[in-house]
Coordinates of C-alpha atoms and ligand atoms in Angstrom, one line a residue:
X617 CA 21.0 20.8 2.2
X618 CA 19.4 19.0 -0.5
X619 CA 16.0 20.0 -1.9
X620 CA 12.7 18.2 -0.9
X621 CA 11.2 15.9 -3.9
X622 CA 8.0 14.4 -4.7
X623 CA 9.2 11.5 -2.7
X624 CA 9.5 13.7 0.5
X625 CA 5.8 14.7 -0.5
X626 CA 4.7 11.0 -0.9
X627 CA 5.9 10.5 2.6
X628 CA 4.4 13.9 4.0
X629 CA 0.8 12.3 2.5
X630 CA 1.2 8.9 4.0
X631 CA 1.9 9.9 8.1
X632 CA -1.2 12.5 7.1
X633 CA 0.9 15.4 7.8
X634 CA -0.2 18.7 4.9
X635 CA 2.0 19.7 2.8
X636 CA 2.4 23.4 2.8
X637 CA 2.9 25.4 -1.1
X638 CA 3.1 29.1 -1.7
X639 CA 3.3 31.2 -4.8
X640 CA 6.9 33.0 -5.5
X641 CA 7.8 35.5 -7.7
X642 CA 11.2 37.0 -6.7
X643 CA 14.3 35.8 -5.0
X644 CA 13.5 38.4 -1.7
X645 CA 9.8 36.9 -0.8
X646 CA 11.6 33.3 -1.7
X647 CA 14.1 34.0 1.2
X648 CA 10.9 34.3 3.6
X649 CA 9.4 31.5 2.7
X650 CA 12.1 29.6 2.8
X651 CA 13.2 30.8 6.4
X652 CA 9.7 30.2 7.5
X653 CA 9.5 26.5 6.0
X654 CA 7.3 26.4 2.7
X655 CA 7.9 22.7 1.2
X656 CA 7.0 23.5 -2.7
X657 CA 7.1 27.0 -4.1
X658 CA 5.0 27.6 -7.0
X659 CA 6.0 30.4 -9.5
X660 CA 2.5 30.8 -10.6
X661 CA 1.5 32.6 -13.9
X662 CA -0.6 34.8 -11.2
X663 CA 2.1 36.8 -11.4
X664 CA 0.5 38.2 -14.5
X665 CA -2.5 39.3 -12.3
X666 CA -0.7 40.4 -8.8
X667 CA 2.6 41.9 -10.4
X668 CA 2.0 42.4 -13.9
X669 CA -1.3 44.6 -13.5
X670 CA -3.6 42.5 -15.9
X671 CA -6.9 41.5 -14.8
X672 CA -6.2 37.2 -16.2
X673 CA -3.0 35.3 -16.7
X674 CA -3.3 34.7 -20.5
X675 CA -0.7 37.5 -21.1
X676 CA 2.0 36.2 -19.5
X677 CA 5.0 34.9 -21.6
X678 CA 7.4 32.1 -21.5
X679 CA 10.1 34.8 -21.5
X680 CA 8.2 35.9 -18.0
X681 CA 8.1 32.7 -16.1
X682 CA 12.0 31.9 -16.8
X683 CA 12.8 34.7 -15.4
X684 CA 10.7 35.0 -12.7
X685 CA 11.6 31.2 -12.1
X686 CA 15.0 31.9 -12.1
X687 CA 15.0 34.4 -9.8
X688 CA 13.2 32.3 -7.4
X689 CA 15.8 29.3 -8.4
X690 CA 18.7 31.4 -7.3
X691 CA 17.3 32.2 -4.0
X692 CA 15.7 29.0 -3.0
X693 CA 17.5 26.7 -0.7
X694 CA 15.2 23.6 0.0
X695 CA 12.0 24.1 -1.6
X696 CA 10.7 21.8 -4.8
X697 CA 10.1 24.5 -7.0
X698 CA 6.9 24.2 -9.8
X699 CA 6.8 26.4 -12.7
X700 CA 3.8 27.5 -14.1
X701 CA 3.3 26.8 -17.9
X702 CA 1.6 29.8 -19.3
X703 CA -1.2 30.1 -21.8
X704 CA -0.6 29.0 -25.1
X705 CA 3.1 27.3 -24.3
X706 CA 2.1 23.4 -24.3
X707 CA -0.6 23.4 -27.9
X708 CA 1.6 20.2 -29.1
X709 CA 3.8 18.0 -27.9
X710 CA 6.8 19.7 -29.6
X711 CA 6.6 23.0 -28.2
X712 CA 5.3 22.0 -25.0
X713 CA 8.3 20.1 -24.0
X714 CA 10.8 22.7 -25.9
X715 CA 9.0 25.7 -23.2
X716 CA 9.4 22.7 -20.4
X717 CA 12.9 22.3 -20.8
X718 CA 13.5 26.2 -21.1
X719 CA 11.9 26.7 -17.3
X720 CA 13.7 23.2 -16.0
X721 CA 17.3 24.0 -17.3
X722 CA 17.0 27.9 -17.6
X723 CA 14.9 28.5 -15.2
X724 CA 15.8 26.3 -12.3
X725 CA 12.6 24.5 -12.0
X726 CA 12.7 20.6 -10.8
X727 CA 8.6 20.6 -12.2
X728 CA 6.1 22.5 -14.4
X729 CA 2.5 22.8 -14.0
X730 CA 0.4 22.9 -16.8
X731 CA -4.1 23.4 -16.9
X732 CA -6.3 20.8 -17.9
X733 CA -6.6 17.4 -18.9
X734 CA -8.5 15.8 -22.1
X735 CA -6.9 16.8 -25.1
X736 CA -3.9 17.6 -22.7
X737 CA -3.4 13.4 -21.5
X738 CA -0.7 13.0 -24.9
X739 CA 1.2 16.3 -23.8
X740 CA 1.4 15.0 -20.5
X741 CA 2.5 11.6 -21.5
X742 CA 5.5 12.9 -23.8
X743 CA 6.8 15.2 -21.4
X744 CA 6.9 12.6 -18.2
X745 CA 8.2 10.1 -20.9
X746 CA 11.2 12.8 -21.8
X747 CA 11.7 13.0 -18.2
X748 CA 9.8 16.4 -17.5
X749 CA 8.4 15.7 -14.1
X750 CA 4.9 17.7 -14.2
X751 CA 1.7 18.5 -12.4
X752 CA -1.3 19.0 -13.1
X753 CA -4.2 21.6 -12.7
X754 CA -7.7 20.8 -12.5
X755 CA -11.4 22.6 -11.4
X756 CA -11.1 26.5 -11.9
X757 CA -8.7 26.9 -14.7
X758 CA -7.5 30.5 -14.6
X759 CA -5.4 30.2 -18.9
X760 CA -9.6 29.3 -19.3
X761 CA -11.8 31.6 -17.2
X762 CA -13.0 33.3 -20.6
X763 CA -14.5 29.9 -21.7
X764 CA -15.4 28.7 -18.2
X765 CA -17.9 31.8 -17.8
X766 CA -15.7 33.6 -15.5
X767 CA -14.1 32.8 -11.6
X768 CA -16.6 30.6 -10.7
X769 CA -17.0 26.9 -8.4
X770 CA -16.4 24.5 -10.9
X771 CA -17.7 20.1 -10.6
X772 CA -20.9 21.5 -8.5
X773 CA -22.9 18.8 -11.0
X774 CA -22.4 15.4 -10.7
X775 CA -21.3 14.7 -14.2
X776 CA -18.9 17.3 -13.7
X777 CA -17.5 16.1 -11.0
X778 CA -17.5 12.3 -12.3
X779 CA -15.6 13.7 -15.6
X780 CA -12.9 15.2 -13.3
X781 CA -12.3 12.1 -11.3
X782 CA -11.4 10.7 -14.2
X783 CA -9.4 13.5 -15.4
X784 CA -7.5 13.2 -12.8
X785 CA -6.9 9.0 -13.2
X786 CA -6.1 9.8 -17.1
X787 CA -3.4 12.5 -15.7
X788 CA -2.1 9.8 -13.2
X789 CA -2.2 6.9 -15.8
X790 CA 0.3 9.0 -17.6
X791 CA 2.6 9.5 -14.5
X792 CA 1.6 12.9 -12.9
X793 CA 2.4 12.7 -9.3
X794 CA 0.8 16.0 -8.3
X795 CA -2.7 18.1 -8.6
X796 CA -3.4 21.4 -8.2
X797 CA -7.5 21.2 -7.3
X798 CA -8.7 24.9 -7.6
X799 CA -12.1 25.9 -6.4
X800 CA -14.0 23.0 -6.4
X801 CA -16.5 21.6 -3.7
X802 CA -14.5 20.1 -0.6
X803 CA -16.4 16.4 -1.2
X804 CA -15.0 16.4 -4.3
X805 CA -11.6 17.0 -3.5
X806 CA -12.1 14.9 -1.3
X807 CA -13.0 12.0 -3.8
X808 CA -10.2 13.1 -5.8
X809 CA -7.7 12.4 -2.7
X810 CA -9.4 9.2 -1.7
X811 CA -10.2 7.8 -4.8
X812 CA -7.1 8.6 -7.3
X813 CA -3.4 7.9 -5.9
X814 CA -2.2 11.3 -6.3
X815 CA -0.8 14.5 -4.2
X816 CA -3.4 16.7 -4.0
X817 CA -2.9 20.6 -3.4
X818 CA -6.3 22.7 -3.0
X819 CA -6.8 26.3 -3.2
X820 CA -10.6 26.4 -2.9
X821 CA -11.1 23.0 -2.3
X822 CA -11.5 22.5 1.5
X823 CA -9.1 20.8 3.5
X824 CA -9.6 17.3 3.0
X825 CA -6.7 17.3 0.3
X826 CA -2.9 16.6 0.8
X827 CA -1.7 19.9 1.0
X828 CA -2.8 23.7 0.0
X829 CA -1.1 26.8 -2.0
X830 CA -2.2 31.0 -1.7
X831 CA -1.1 33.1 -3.8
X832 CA 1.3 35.2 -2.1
X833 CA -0.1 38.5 -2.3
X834 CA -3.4 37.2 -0.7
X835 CA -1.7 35.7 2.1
X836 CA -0.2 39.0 2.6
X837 CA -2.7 41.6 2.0
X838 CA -1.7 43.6 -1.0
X839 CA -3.6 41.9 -3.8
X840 CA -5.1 44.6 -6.2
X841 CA -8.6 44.6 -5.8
X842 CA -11.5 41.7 -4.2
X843 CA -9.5 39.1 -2.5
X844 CA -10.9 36.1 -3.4
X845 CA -13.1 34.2 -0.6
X846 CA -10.8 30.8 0.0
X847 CA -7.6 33.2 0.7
X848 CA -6.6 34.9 3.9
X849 CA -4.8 38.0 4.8
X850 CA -2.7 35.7 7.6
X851 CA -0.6 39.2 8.0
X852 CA -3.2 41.3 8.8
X853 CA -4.2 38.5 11.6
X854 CA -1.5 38.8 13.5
X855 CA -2.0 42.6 13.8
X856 CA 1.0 45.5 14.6
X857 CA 4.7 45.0 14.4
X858 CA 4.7 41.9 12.1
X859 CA 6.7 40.1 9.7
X860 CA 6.3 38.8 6.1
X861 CA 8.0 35.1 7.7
X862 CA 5.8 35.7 10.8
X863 CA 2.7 35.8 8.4
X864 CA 4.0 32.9 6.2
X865 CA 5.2 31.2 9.5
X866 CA 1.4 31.2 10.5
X867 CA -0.1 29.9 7.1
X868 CA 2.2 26.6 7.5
X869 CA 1.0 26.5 11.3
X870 CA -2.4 26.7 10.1
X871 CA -2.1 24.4 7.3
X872 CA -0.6 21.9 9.4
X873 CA -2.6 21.8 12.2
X874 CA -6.0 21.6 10.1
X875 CA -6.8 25.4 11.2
X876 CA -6.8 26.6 7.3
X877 CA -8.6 26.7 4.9
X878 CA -12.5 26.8 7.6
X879 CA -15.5 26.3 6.1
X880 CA -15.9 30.5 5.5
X881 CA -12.6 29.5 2.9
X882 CA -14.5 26.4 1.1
X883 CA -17.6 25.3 -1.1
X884 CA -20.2 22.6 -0.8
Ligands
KIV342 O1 -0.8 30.8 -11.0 C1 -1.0 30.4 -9.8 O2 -0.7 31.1 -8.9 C2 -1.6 29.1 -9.6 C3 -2.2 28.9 -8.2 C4 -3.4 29.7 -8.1 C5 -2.4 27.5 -7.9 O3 -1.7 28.3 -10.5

């Protein structure tokens, strides 16, 4: 079977139909979401937080993400499958497409993900032009939290919200194809969608976008500590004698048919 690409996603965003992303950390949880029919798996540096045991992402190593990205690699089996950049592994162009190429080609990855925008637009541009295909991450930006005051609704003013419209056009005028919207209110994700020809993929962001991602361990339950308010424990939900693909099964359900994310899972 051949895997699904960015095309496939195109196509998922023009008959309206949400597109359905997960984080993965480990070829056993890949298997389940693979059986219960995730279209992008994400190896998110959250695995710093929900694996690791540190309270932000900024520890986690390139060394980390290959191989956590190639153990997801090995056991996915139709998936696109985005790899999470981790702090302080794109400053320049030079290294950032030296740590791109190490989580494409040892890794497994057919995408990385990188935070932010500004400053970022030349990074961008070299990697897409050395055929790295990437995507980006705007609103909450976790490598940033110190900076950003803390986990927090970010583009509640309007000249925050204008500036990342247009972060997100620069991103796109480079050749980024996909955006990661994190905690930001649902209108303007919904501007975003509308206004700038781009995949969108909320967490926090309300469900006027072109697809969603969890985190995992939220999805399941067995996050450390205060689950955040946009997740949901979809296992818990469907109560006794259930599986980890019965709970995954009924987060693509719910993304596709509009159930998830309700309002008590977005901001205004
Ligand atoms: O690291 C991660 O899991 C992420 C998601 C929260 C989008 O970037």
């Amino acid at each position: 079977m051949s895997f699904i690409t960015t095309k496939d996603l195109c196509e998922l965003k023009k008959r309206d139909e949400k597109i359905t992303v997960l984080t993965a950390y480990d070829a056993s949880f890949t298997r389940h979401l693979e059986q219960a029919g995730i279209e992008v798996l994400l190896v998110g540096d959250s695995l710093g937080m929900v694996m690791q045991g540190h309270d932000s992402t900024v520890a986690v190593t390139m060394d980390d993400m290959v191989y956590h990205t190639s153990m997801v690699s090995r056991a996915r089996e139709r998936a696109l499958l985005i790899a999470d950049m981790p702090y302080h592994s794109y400053q320049n162009k030079e290294q950032a497409l030296e740590n791109a190429k190490r989580l494409i080609k040892d890794g497994g990855a057919d995408m990385v993900k990188f935070e932010g925008a500004g400053d970022l637009v030349p990074i961008a541009e070299h990697l897409i032009k050395n055929d790295i295909p990437l995507c980006g991450h705007l609103g909450l930006l976790p490598q940033s939290v110190e900076e950003l005051g803390g986990y927090k609704v970010q583009g509640r003013e309007q000249s925050a919200a204008d500036k990342m419209v247009q972060d997100a056009q620069a991103l796109v005028d480079v050749g980024v194809e996909i955006i990661v919207l994190e905690c930001i209110p649902q209108a303007l994700a919904k501007r975003i969608t509308n206004e700038v020809n781009v995949i969108t993929i909320g967490i926090g962001a309300g469900k006027d976008v072109s697809g969603q991602v969890l985190v995992l361990y939220d999805l399941l339950g067995i996050t450390p500590g205060k689950r955040p308010k946009f997740s949901k424990d979809f296992l818990k939900e469907l109560g006794e004698g259930k599986t980890i693909t019965d709970a995954v099964k009924s987060y693509v359900n719910a993304v596709k048919d509009l159930s998830f994310p309700g309002e008590e899972h977005s901001f205004n």
